[in-house]
C-alpha positions in Angstrom: 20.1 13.7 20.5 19.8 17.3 21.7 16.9 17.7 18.7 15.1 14.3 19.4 14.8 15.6 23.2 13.1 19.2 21.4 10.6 16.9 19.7 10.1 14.8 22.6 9.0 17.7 25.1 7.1 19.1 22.0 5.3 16.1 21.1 4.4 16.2 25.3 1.8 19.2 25.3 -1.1 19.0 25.8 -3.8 19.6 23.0 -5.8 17.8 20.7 -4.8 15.3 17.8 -5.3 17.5 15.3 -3.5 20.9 16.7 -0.4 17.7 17.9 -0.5 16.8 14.1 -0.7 20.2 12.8 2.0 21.2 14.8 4.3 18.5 14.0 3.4 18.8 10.0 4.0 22.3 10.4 7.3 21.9 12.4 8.7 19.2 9.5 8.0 21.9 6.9 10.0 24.1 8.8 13.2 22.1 9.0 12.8 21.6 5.2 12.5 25.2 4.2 15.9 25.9 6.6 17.5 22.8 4.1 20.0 23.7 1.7 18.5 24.2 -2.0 19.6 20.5 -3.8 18.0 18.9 -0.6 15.2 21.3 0.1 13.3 20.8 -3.3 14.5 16.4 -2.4 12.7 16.9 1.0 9.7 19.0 -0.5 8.9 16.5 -3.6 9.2 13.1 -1.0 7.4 15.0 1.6 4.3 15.8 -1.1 4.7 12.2 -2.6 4.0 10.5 0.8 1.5 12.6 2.1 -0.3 11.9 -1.3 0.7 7.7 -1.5 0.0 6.8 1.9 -2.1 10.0 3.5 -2.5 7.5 7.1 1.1 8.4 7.8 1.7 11.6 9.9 4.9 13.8 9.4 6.5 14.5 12.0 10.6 15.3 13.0 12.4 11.9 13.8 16.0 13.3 15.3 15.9 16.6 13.7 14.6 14.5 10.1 11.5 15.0 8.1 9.9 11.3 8.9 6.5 9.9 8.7 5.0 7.4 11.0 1.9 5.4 11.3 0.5 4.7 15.1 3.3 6.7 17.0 6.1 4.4 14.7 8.6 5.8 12.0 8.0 4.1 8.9 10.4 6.4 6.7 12.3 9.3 7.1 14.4 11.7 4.5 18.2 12.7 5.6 19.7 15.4 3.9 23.5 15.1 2.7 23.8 18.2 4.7 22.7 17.2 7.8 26.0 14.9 8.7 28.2 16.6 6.0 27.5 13.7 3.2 27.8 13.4 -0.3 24.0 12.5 -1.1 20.9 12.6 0.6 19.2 9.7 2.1 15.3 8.1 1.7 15.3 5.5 4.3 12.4 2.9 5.8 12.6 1.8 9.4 11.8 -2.0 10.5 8.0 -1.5 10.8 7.8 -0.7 6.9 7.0 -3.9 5.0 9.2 -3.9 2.7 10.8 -7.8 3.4 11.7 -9.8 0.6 13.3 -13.1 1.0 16.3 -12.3 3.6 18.1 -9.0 2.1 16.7 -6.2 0.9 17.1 -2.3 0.8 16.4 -0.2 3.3 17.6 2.8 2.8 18.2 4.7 -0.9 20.6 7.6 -1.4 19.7 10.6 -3.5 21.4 13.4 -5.5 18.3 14.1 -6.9 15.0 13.0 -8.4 13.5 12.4 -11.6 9.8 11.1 -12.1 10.9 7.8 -11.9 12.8 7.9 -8.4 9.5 9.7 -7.5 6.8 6.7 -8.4 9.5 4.6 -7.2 9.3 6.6 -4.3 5.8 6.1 -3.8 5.4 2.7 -5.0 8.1 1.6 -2.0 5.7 3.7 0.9 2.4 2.4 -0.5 3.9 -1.3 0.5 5.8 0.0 3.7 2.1 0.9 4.8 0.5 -1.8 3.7 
């Protein structure tokens, strides 16, 4: 909570959109490079295939969490195992992705790591989360 305060009073300066953006894509970078290796080069590959499937969404920290939103909202975020002392990473979409199909389905994926296909998989999911 302490950290989603931080990027509250952050996100609260004044400036324009673009320094605001720059700051907060610059500020998720950041809290991947201080990730432990396994998770950093996760964080890094999701964070360069969203930026290049759905470019609309902004990065941004989402309680202390590389996430990326669309109009102010988090559509997905990436958890790393090291943040709450887990056994895998986690790629997860919030309820304003559209994702639904029928009455169950995932919303959340857990990584140890990532081939080329988690990563298409990857970008196939956030293309429809935008959409």
């Amino acid at each position: 909570m302490k950290e989603r305060a931080k990027e509250v009073r952050a996100s609260a300066r004044r400036g324009s959109r673009a320094d605001k953006a720059a700051e907060e894509e610059a500020a998720v970078v950041a809290k991947i490079a201080e990730m432990q290796d396994s998770d950093r080069v996760m964080a890094e590959r999701i964070h360069a295939v969203v930026k290049e499937s759905a470019p609309e969404l902004a990065p941004k920290l989402w309680y202390g969490m590389p996430a990326y939103a669309k109009d102010g909202k988090v559509v997905c975020f990436f958890q790393s195992a090291q943040k709450f002392n887990a056994r895998y990473a986690t790629f997860g979409f919030n309820d304003v992705a559209n994702l639904d199909d029928g009455t169950m389905w995932p919303a959340a994926f857990a990584l140890k790591e990532l081939s080329s296909a988690d990563e298409a998989r990857i970008a196939e999911l956030v293309k429809k989360a935008v959409s």
